[in-house]
Amino acid sequence: MSEIDITLTLNGEEVRARAEPRMLASDFLRDRLRCTGTHVGCEHGVCGACTIRLDGVTARACLLFAAQLDGARVDTVEGLGTVRNLHPIQEAFRRHHALQCGFCTPGFLMTVAEILETHPLRTDEEIRDALSGNLCRCTGYEHIVRAVRDLVDARDGVTA
Amino acid sequence: MKPAAFEYVRPTTLAEALAALDHDDAKLLAGGQSLVPMMNFRLVQPERIVDINHVAELRGIVEDGDAVRIGALTRHAEAARDPLLARMLPVVAEAMANVAHVAIRNRGTIGGSLCHADPSAEWPLLTVLLDASIDIASAAGRRSEPGDGFFIAPLVTALEDGEIVVAVRVPRPAPGTGMAFLEVAQRAGDFAAAAAGATVRLDGDRIVEARLALGGVADAPMRLAAIEAALAGADRRDIADAVADAAADLEPNDDMHASADYRRRLIPVLARRALERAAERSSTLAMVK
Ligand SMILES: Cc1cc2nc3c(=O)[nH]c(=O)nc-3n(C[C@H](O)[C@H](O)[C@H](O)COP(=O)(O)OP(=O)(O)OC[C@H]3O[C@@H](n4cnc5c(N)ncnc54)[C@H](O)[C@@H]3O)c2cc1C
Ligand code: FES
Ligand code: FES
């Protein structure tokens, strides 16, 4: 099947590329747009490593076709911060050792960016529930929960 | 794995979507949260994908006479935070909290969930519990299918080729109706081993009307009519007795989520808790009235 033109706003900038409609958005971002921060674990929606934001809300990039990104606003982990200038969420993960191999981290960061805006996250149980769609094989989650707790406290103006 | 090649069509009106669906091997793409995994595994390889995400006629949650009309493209997350549903059908948000995870709830739709017809899924159970009907469009016109006739077997529905689910119509429950939904799953967000939904309307301690639906215990969600009949007119303290044998006539599956024996034990417990919780909520509604 032939390739089609796809124009999208990626991390605030308009970009254009060609792809077959069937190409998964995760492969399109990685291979065509060279944004390899979006990781690919399972390709059936279970692990959360490929989590991006599509028109403002989180979505599994492995459950979207490249063709669906045409005209859309897409945000990936590349839009959060840089190595020299970490985003506060990345800084909290660094401070709390909330990553080891880092494979799951981009997906967690994108999920946390959303739930900080949408969820009250009053208890650790609520944090764990909101993160339940992202799997991590290394950390045991405890330090990820601590990082998020810190971010929630900062958001809500709670001082330790 | 990667999906097989297909032609991609993106209609913006229902008429265009129906025209695009007039093809030997076309599939509708809504949230893609069930269809795309199946395409990635090459369990299905449609030649044409009709992406209905831009069809405005399939959106919106509105009051329509004595019913709430929920557009087929309503995302699980939208339904969970909708103020009209919160007021009229609070059981929807309670059930949606059990569907998958944040990112999947942002994309998955009620229409896709009904058409995928997983026997453990929350939307089909709610549809059966709440006596909802399903509005369907095709090139030939419109029809409406009652929820309890729609689900035939796992992944099999009464939908015919060339038809699109447009909306779900839920009748307004009688004032003072309490509702509850609960399920048991291995992990948060997993499909339920078993699920129960109930509505109860009390007059003092007497049950005027009770409805009970179970999911995950048969090929499709089901109402337990005999228990409902036994509860009509009964005292709310009789709920536990009424559901004690709820699993007697059922033959739940053995599968990776749970054994048949475990499901058989879950059924009366979930049924009792759902009914008691719904009854409690009905009595709270009577107090604030
Ligand atoms: C990890 C994971 C966990 C999940 N856990 C749960 C869970 O606990 N409970 C649950 O209920 N679901 C769960 N789901 C499934 C999710 O809820 C899906 O969103 C839902 O089953 C299908 O909705 P969709 O909009 O994504 O449909 P799609 O995947 O786009 O479509 C599903 C099917 O319905 C057809 N279809 C879609 N819309 C229409 C329409 N309007 N008219 C006619 N046919 C249509 C499609 O052609 C396709 O055959 C899970 C999914 C994943 C990936
Ligand atoms: S790669 Fe998308 S959820 Fe695992
Ligand atoms: S840090 Fe290795 S998978 Fe999470």
Coordinates of C-alpha atoms and ligand atoms in Angstrom, one line a residue:
Chain A
M1 CA 0.0 0.0 0.0
S2 CA 1.4 3.4 -0.9
E3 CA 2.7 6.0 1.6
I4 CA 0.6 9.1 2.5
D5 CA 1.6 12.5 3.7
I6 CA 1.3 13.1 7.4
T7 CA 1.5 16.5 9.0
L8 CA 1.3 16.9 12.7
T9 CA 2.4 19.3 15.5
L10 CA 5.1 17.4 17.4
N11 CA 6.2 19.0 20.7
G12 CA 5.0 22.4 19.5
E13 CA 6.6 22.3 16.0
E14 CA 4.9 21.4 12.7
V15 CA 6.5 18.4 11.1
R16 CA 5.7 16.4 7.9
A17 CA 6.7 12.9 6.9
R18 CA 5.4 10.1 4.7
A19 CA 4.4 6.6 5.9
E20 CA 2.1 3.7 5.1
P21 CA -1.2 4.2 6.9
R22 CA -0.6 0.9 8.8
M23 CA 2.7 2.0 10.3
L24 CA 2.2 2.2 14.1
A25 CA 2.5 5.7 15.5
S26 CA 5.3 4.4 17.8
D27 CA 7.4 3.2 14.8
F28 CA 6.5 6.4 12.9
L29 CA 7.8 8.6 15.8
R30 CA 10.9 6.5 16.2
D31 CA 11.9 5.6 12.7
R32 CA 10.5 8.5 10.6
L33 CA 10.7 11.4 13.0
R34 CA 13.8 10.2 14.9
C35 CA 12.2 10.7 18.2
T36 CA 13.3 7.5 19.9
G37 CA 12.3 8.5 23.4
T38 CA 8.9 6.8 22.8
H39 CA 9.8 3.2 23.7
V40 CA 8.2 0.0 22.4
G41 CA 7.6 -2.9 24.8
C42 CA 4.6 -5.1 24.0
E43 CA 2.8 -3.6 21.0
H44 CA -0.6 -4.6 22.4
G45 CA -1.4 -1.8 24.9
V46 CA -0.3 -3.6 28.0
C47 CA 3.1 -2.1 29.1
G48 CA 2.7 1.6 28.7
A49 CA 6.3 2.2 27.4
C50 CA 4.9 3.9 24.3
T51 CA 2.7 6.4 26.1
I52 CA 2.5 9.8 24.3
R53 CA 0.0 12.6 24.5
L54 CA -2.4 12.9 21.6
D55 CA -4.3 16.2 21.5
G56 CA -3.5 16.7 25.1
V57 CA -4.4 13.3 26.6
T58 CA -2.3 10.2 27.0
A59 CA -2.5 7.4 24.5
R60 CA -0.7 4.2 23.6
A61 CA 1.3 5.0 20.5
C62 CA 1.4 1.3 19.6
L63 CA -2.4 1.3 19.4
L64 CA -2.5 4.2 16.9
F65 CA -1.8 4.2 13.2
A66 CA 0.6 6.8 11.8
A67 CA -2.3 7.9 9.5
Q68 CA -4.3 8.9 12.6
L69 CA -1.6 11.5 13.6
D70 CA -2.4 13.6 10.5
G71 CA -3.6 16.9 11.8
A72 CA -3.0 16.0 15.4
R73 CA -1.0 17.6 18.2
V74 CA 1.4 15.0 19.6
D75 CA 3.7 15.4 22.7
T76 CA 6.4 13.0 23.5
V77 CA 9.0 12.8 26.2
E78 CA 11.4 14.8 24.0
G79 CA 9.1 17.8 24.7
L80 CA 9.5 17.6 28.5
G81 CA 13.1 18.6 29.3
T82 CA 16.7 18.1 28.3
V83 CA 19.7 16.4 29.9
R84 CA 21.0 19.8 31.1
N85 CA 17.6 21.2 31.9
L86 CA 15.4 18.5 33.4
H87 CA 11.6 19.0 33.6
P88 CA 10.4 19.0 37.3
I89 CA 8.9 15.5 36.7
Q90 CA 12.3 14.2 35.4
E91 CA 14.1 15.9 38.3
A92 CA 11.8 14.3 40.8
F93 CA 12.4 10.9 39.2
R94 CA 16.2 11.5 39.4
R95 CA 16.1 12.7 43.0
H96 CA 14.1 9.6 44.1
H97 CA 15.9 7.0 42.0
A98 CA 12.7 6.3 40.3
L99 CA 14.4 4.6 37.4
Q100 CA 17.0 1.9 36.9
C101 CA 17.3 0.7 33.3
G102 CA 15.1 3.5 32.2
F103 CA 13.1 1.6 29.6
C104 CA 9.7 2.3 31.2
T105 CA 10.6 5.9 32.1
P106 CA 9.4 7.9 29.1
G107 CA 6.0 6.2 29.4
F108 CA 5.8 6.9 33.2
L109 CA 6.8 10.5 32.7
M110 CA 4.1 11.1 30.1
T111 CA 1.5 9.5 32.4
V112 CA 2.6 11.5 35.4
A113 CA 2.5 14.7 33.4
E114 CA -1.2 14.0 32.7
I115 CA -2.3 12.7 36.1
L116 CA -0.8 15.7 37.9
E117 CA -3.3 17.8 35.9
T118 CA -6.3 15.5 36.1
H119 CA -6.2 13.4 39.3
P120 CA -6.3 14.5 42.9
L121 CA -3.8 11.7 43.9
R122 CA -4.5 12.2 47.6
T123 CA -3.2 8.9 48.7
D124 CA -0.4 6.6 47.6
E125 CA -3.1 4.1 46.7
E126 CA -4.6 6.6 44.2
I127 CA -1.1 7.2 42.8
R128 CA -0.6 3.5 42.3
D129 CA -4.0 3.1 40.7
A130 CA -3.3 6.0 38.3
L131 CA 0.1 4.5 37.3
S132 CA -1.3 0.9 37.0
G133 CA -1.1 1.1 33.2
N134 CA 2.7 1.5 33.2
L135 CA 4.8 -1.5 33.9
C136 CA 8.3 -1.4 35.4
R137 CA 10.5 -4.5 35.7
C138 CA 13.2 -2.9 37.7
T139 CA 12.2 -0.5 40.5
G140 CA 9.4 -2.3 42.3
Y141 CA 7.5 1.0 41.9
E142 CA 8.1 2.3 45.4
H143 CA 10.5 5.0 44.3
I144 CA 8.3 6.0 41.4
V145 CA 5.4 6.5 43.9
R146 CA 7.7 8.6 46.1
A147 CA 8.7 10.8 43.2
V148 CA 5.0 11.4 42.3
R149 CA 4.1 12.0 45.9
D150 CA 6.7 14.8 46.0
L151 CA 5.3 16.3 42.8
V152 CA 1.7 16.2 44.1
D153 CA 2.9 17.9 47.3
A154 CA 4.6 20.6 45.3
R155 CA 1.5 21.0 43.1
D156 CA -0.8 21.2 46.2
G157 CA 1.5 23.5 48.1
V158 CA 2.1 21.0 50.9
T159 CA 5.4 21.3 52.7
A160 CA 7.0 18.3 54.3
Chain B
M1 CA 4.1 -7.4 15.7
K2 CA 2.9 -5.2 12.9
P3 CA -0.5 -5.0 11.2
A4 CA -1.0 -6.1 7.6
A5 CA -1.5 -3.3 5.0
F6 CA -4.9 -1.7 4.6
E7 CA -6.5 1.3 2.9
Y8 CA -7.2 4.1 5.4
V9 CA -10.4 6.2 5.1
R10 CA -11.3 9.0 7.5
P11 CA -14.9 10.1 7.0
T12 CA -16.3 13.2 8.8
T13 CA -20.0 12.4 8.6
L14 CA -22.1 9.4 9.3
A15 CA -23.2 9.2 5.7
E16 CA -19.6 9.1 4.5
A17 CA -18.8 6.4 7.1
L18 CA -21.7 4.2 6.0
A19 CA -20.6 4.6 2.4
A20 CA -17.0 3.7 3.2
L21 CA -18.2 0.7 5.1
D22 CA -19.9 -0.6 1.9
H23 CA -16.9 -2.8 1.1
D24 CA -16.2 -6.6 1.3
D25 CA -13.6 -6.3 4.0
A26 CA -13.9 -3.0 5.9
K27 CA -13.7 -2.5 9.6
L28 CA -14.6 0.5 11.7
L29 CA -11.8 2.0 13.9
A30 CA -13.0 3.8 17.1
G31 CA -10.7 3.9 20.1
G32 CA -8.6 1.1 18.6
Q33 CA -7.9 -0.3 22.1
S34 CA -9.3 -3.8 21.1
L35 CA -9.1 -3.7 17.3
V36 CA -5.4 -2.6 17.0
P37 CA -4.0 -5.3 19.3
M38 CA -5.9 -7.8 17.2
M39 CA -4.5 -6.3 14.0
N40 CA -1.0 -6.2 15.5
F41 CA -1.2 -9.9 16.2
R42 CA -2.7 -10.4 12.7
L43 CA -5.8 -12.0 14.2
V44 CA -7.7 -9.7 11.9
Q45 CA -6.4 -8.2 8.6
P46 CA -9.1 -5.9 7.2
E47 CA -8.5 -4.4 3.7
R48 CA -10.0 -1.1 4.6
I49 CA -10.0 0.8 7.9
V50 CA -12.8 3.3 8.4
D51 CA -11.6 5.7 11.1
I52 CA -14.8 7.1 12.7
N53 CA -12.9 9.3 15.3
H54 CA -13.8 12.5 13.3
V55 CA -17.6 11.8 12.9
A56 CA -19.2 14.5 15.1
E57 CA -22.6 12.8 14.9
L58 CA -21.3 9.9 17.1
R59 CA -20.3 12.3 20.0
G60 CA -22.1 13.8 22.9
I61 CA -24.0 12.8 26.1
V62 CA -27.5 14.5 26.1
E63 CA -30.9 14.1 27.8
D64 CA -33.4 12.9 25.2
G65 CA -37.0 12.7 26.6
D66 CA -37.0 10.1 29.4
A67 CA -33.5 8.8 28.5
V68 CA -29.9 9.7 28.3
R69 CA -28.3 9.3 24.9
I70 CA -24.6 8.5 25.0
G71 CA -22.9 8.9 21.6
A72 CA -21.0 5.8 20.4
L73 CA -17.7 7.7 20.3
T74 CA -17.9 8.7 23.9
R75 CA -14.6 7.7 25.5
H76 CA -14.6 5.8 28.8
A77 CA -12.8 8.8 30.5
E78 CA -15.4 11.2 29.2
A79 CA -18.3 9.1 30.5
A80 CA -16.5 8.8 33.9
R81 CA -16.4 12.6 34.4
D82 CA -19.6 13.6 32.7
P83 CA -21.9 15.7 35.0
L84 CA -25.2 14.5 33.5
L85 CA -24.2 10.9 33.9
A86 CA -22.9 11.6 37.4
R87 CA -26.3 13.0 38.4
M88 CA -28.6 10.4 36.6
L89 CA -26.4 7.3 36.4
P90 CA -23.6 7.5 38.9
V91 CA -23.0 3.8 38.4
V92 CA -21.3 4.6 35.1
A93 CA -18.4 6.4 36.7
E94 CA -18.1 3.6 39.4
A95 CA -17.8 1.0 36.6
M96 CA -15.5 3.0 34.4
A97 CA -12.9 3.2 37.2
N98 CA -12.5 -0.5 36.6
V99 CA -11.9 -0.3 32.8
A100 CA -8.2 -0.7 32.0
H101 CA -5.9 2.2 32.7
V102 CA -5.8 6.0 32.2
A103 CA -4.4 6.1 28.7
I104 CA -6.7 3.3 27.5
R105 CA -9.8 5.0 29.0
N106 CA -8.8 8.2 27.2
R107 CA -9.2 6.4 23.8
G108 CA -11.6 3.5 24.2
T109 CA -15.2 4.2 23.4
I110 CA -18.6 2.8 24.5
G111 CA -19.5 1.9 20.9
G112 CA -16.3 -0.1 20.5
S113 CA -16.7 -1.8 23.8
L114 CA -20.2 -2.9 23.0
C115 CA -19.2 -4.2 19.5
H116 CA -16.2 -6.0 20.8
A117 CA -18.5 -7.7 23.3
D118 CA -16.0 -9.1 25.8
P119 CA -18.2 -11.0 28.3
S120 CA -16.2 -9.4 31.2
A121 CA -16.4 -5.9 29.9
E122 CA -18.1 -3.1 31.9
W123 CA -20.1 -1.3 29.3
P124 CA -22.0 -4.4 28.1
L125 CA -22.9 -5.2 31.7
L126 CA -24.2 -1.7 32.3
T127 CA -26.2 -1.8 29.1
V128 CA -28.0 -5.0 30.2
L129 CA -28.4 -3.8 33.8
L130 CA -29.9 -0.4 32.9
D131 CA -32.3 -1.7 30.2
A132 CA -30.5 0.4 27.6
S133 CA -31.1 0.1 23.9
I134 CA -28.6 0.5 21.1
D135 CA -29.2 2.9 18.2
I136 CA -27.9 1.5 14.9
A137 CA -27.5 3.1 11.5
S138 CA -27.0 1.5 8.1
A139 CA -27.5 2.5 4.5
A140 CA -31.0 1.1 4.8
G141 CA -31.9 3.4 7.7
R142 CA -32.1 3.3 11.5
R143 CA -33.0 0.6 14.0
S144 CA -32.8 0.1 17.7
E145 CA -31.8 -3.1 19.4
P146 CA -32.5 -3.8 23.1
G147 CA -29.3 -4.3 25.1
D148 CA -30.2 -7.8 26.3
G149 CA -30.6 -9.1 22.7
F150 CA -27.4 -7.4 21.4
F151 CA -24.7 -9.6 23.1
I152 CA -24.7 -13.1 21.6
A153 CA -21.3 -14.7 22.4
P154 CA -17.8 -13.5 23.1
L155 CA -17.0 -11.0 20.3
V156 CA -20.3 -11.8 18.6
T157 CA -23.2 -9.3 18.6
A158 CA -26.5 -8.7 16.8
L159 CA -24.8 -6.1 14.6
E160 CA -25.1 -6.9 10.8
D161 CA -22.5 -6.1 8.1
G162 CA -22.7 -2.4 7.1
E163 CA -24.1 -1.3 10.4
I164 CA -22.7 1.4 12.8
V165 CA -23.7 1.8 16.4
V166 CA -24.6 5.5 16.7
A167 CA -25.6 5.8 20.4
V168 CA -26.8 4.0 23.5
R169 CA -30.0 5.1 25.0
V170 CA -30.4 4.6 28.8
P171 CA -33.9 5.1 30.3
R172 CA -33.9 7.5 33.3
P173 CA -34.1 5.4 36.5
A174 CA -37.0 6.1 38.8
P175 CA -36.3 8.7 41.5
G176 CA -34.7 7.2 44.6
T177 CA -33.0 4.3 42.7
G178 CA -29.6 3.4 44.3
M179 CA -27.0 1.8 42.0
A180 CA -23.8 -0.1 42.5
F181 CA -21.1 -1.8 40.5
L182 CA -18.2 -3.9 41.7
E183 CA -15.8 -6.5 40.3
V184 CA -12.9 -8.7 41.2
A185 CA -9.9 -8.7 38.8
Q186 CA -6.4 -10.1 39.3
R187 CA -4.8 -6.7 39.0
A188 CA -6.2 -3.1 38.8
G189 CA -7.4 -2.6 35.2
D190 CA -7.5 -6.2 34.2
F191 CA -10.6 -7.7 32.7
A192 CA -12.9 -8.9 35.6
A193 CA -13.0 -12.5 36.8
A194 CA -16.5 -11.6 37.7
A195 CA -18.5 -8.4 38.0
A196 CA -21.9 -7.4 39.4
G197 CA -24.1 -4.4 38.9
A198 CA -27.3 -3.7 40.8
T199 CA -30.1 -1.1 41.1
V200 CA -32.4 -1.0 44.1
R201 CA -35.4 1.2 44.9
L202 CA -36.6 1.1 48.5
D203 CA -39.7 2.2 50.3
G204 CA -38.5 2.2 53.9
D205 CA -36.9 -1.2 54.2
R206 CA -39.1 -2.8 51.6
I207 CA -37.6 -3.3 48.1
V208 CA -39.9 -1.9 45.5
E209 CA -37.7 -2.9 42.5
A210 CA -34.3 -4.6 42.2
R211 CA -32.2 -5.3 39.2
L212 CA -29.1 -7.5 39.1
A213 CA -26.7 -8.2 36.3
L214 CA -23.5 -10.3 36.2
G215 CA -20.5 -10.1 33.9
G216 CA -17.7 -12.6 33.2
V217 CA -19.7 -15.6 34.3
A218 CA -21.3 -16.6 30.9
D219 CA -20.9 -15.9 27.2
A220 CA -22.5 -12.5 27.6
P221 CA -23.6 -10.3 30.5
M222 CA -26.8 -11.5 32.0
R223 CA -29.7 -10.4 34.2
L224 CA -30.8 -12.7 37.1
A225 CA -34.6 -12.4 36.6
A226 CA -35.5 -15.0 39.2
I227 CA -33.6 -13.2 42.0
E228 CA -35.0 -9.8 40.9
A229 CA -38.5 -11.3 41.1
A230 CA -37.9 -12.8 44.5
L231 CA -36.6 -9.4 45.8
A232 CA -39.5 -7.4 44.6
G233 CA -41.5 -6.7 47.7
A234 CA -39.0 -8.3 50.0
D235 CA -37.2 -6.7 53.0
R236 CA -33.7 -5.4 52.3
R237 CA -32.4 -7.7 55.0
D238 CA -33.4 -10.7 52.8
I239 CA -30.8 -9.9 50.1
A240 CA -28.2 -12.3 51.3
D241 CA -30.7 -15.2 51.4
A242 CA -32.0 -14.3 48.0
V243 CA -28.6 -14.4 46.3
A244 CA -27.2 -17.4 48.2
D245 CA -27.8 -19.8 45.3
A246 CA -27.1 -17.3 42.5
A247 CA -24.4 -19.5 41.0
A248 CA -26.5 -22.6 41.0
D249 CA -27.7 -22.6 37.4
L250 CA -24.6 -21.0 36.0
E251 CA -21.7 -22.6 34.3
P252 CA -18.9 -20.1 34.4
N253 CA -15.7 -20.5 32.4
D254 CA -12.3 -21.8 33.5
D255 CA -9.7 -19.4 32.0
M256 CA -6.6 -17.5 32.7
H257 CA -8.5 -14.9 34.8
A258 CA -10.1 -17.4 37.2
S259 CA -11.2 -21.0 37.6
A260 CA -14.9 -21.9 37.3
D261 CA -15.0 -22.9 40.9
Y262 CA -13.6 -19.5 42.1
R263 CA -16.1 -17.7 39.9
R264 CA -18.9 -19.8 41.4
R265 CA -17.8 -18.6 44.9
L266 CA -17.5 -15.0 43.7
I267 CA -21.0 -14.8 42.2
P268 CA -23.1 -14.7 45.4
V269 CA -20.6 -12.5 47.2
L270 CA -20.5 -9.9 44.4
A271 CA -24.3 -10.1 43.9
R272 CA -25.0 -9.5 47.6
R273 CA -22.5 -6.7 47.9
A274 CA -23.8 -4.9 44.8
L275 CA -27.5 -5.2 45.9
E276 CA -26.7 -4.2 49.5
R277 CA -24.7 -1.2 48.4
A278 CA -27.4 -0.2 45.9
A279 CA -30.0 -0.5 48.7
E280 CA -27.9 1.6 51.1
R281 CA -27.6 4.3 48.4
S282 CA -31.4 4.2 47.8
S283 CA -32.0 4.8 51.5
T284 CA -29.5 7.7 51.5
L285 CA -31.3 9.2 48.5
A286 CA -34.6 8.9 50.5
M287 CA -33.1 10.8 53.4
V288 CA -31.8 13.8 51.4
K289 CA -35.1 14.1 49.5
Ligands
LIG1 C1 -4.4 -3.4 28.3 C2 -5.9 -3.3 28.0 C3 -6.8 -3.5 29.1 C4 -8.2 -3.4 28.9 N1 -9.0 -3.7 29.9 C5 -10.3 -3.5 29.7 C6 -11.3 -3.7 30.8 O1 -10.9 -4.0 31.9 N2 -12.6 -3.6 30.5 C7 -13.1 -3.3 29.3 O2 -14.3 -3.2 29.1 N3 -12.2 -3.1 28.3 C8 -10.9 -3.2 28.5 N4 -10.1 -3.0 27.4 C9 -10.6 -2.7 26.1 C10 -11.0 -1.3 25.9 O3 -12.1 -0.9 26.8 C11 -11.5 -1.0 24.5 O4 -11.5 0.4 24.4 C12 -12.9 -1.5 24.1 O5 -13.0 -2.9 24.3 C13 -13.1 -1.3 22.6 O6 -13.4 0.1 22.3 P1 -12.6 0.9 21.2 O7 -13.3 2.2 21.1 O8 -11.2 0.9 21.5 O9 -12.9 0.0 19.9 P2 -12.0 -0.5 18.7 O10 -10.9 -1.3 19.2 O11 -11.8 0.6 17.8 O12 -13.1 -1.5 18.0 C14 -13.5 -2.7 18.6 C15 -14.5 -3.4 17.6 O13 -15.7 -2.7 17.6 C16 -16.0 -2.2 16.2 N5 -16.6 -0.9 16.4 C17 -16.1 0.2 17.1 N6 -17.0 1.2 17.1 C18 -18.1 0.8 16.4 C19 -19.3 1.4 16.2 N7 -19.6 2.7 16.6 N8 -20.2 0.7 15.4 C20 -20.0 -0.6 15.0 N9 -18.8 -1.2 15.3 C21 -17.9 -0.5 16.0 C22 -14.7 -2.2 15.5 O14 -14.9 -2.4 14.1 C23 -14.0 -3.4 16.2 O15 -14.5 -4.6 15.6 C24 -8.7 -3.1 27.6 C25 -7.8 -2.8 26.5 C26 -6.4 -2.9 26.7 C27 -5.5 -2.6 25.6
FES2 S1 4.4 -0.9 23.5 FE1 2.5 0.2 23.6 S2 1.7 -0.4 25.5 FE2 3.4 -1.7 25.3
FES3 S1 13.5 1.2 35.2 FE1 13.8 -0.7 34.1 S2 11.7 -1.1 33.5 FE2 11.4 0.5 34.8

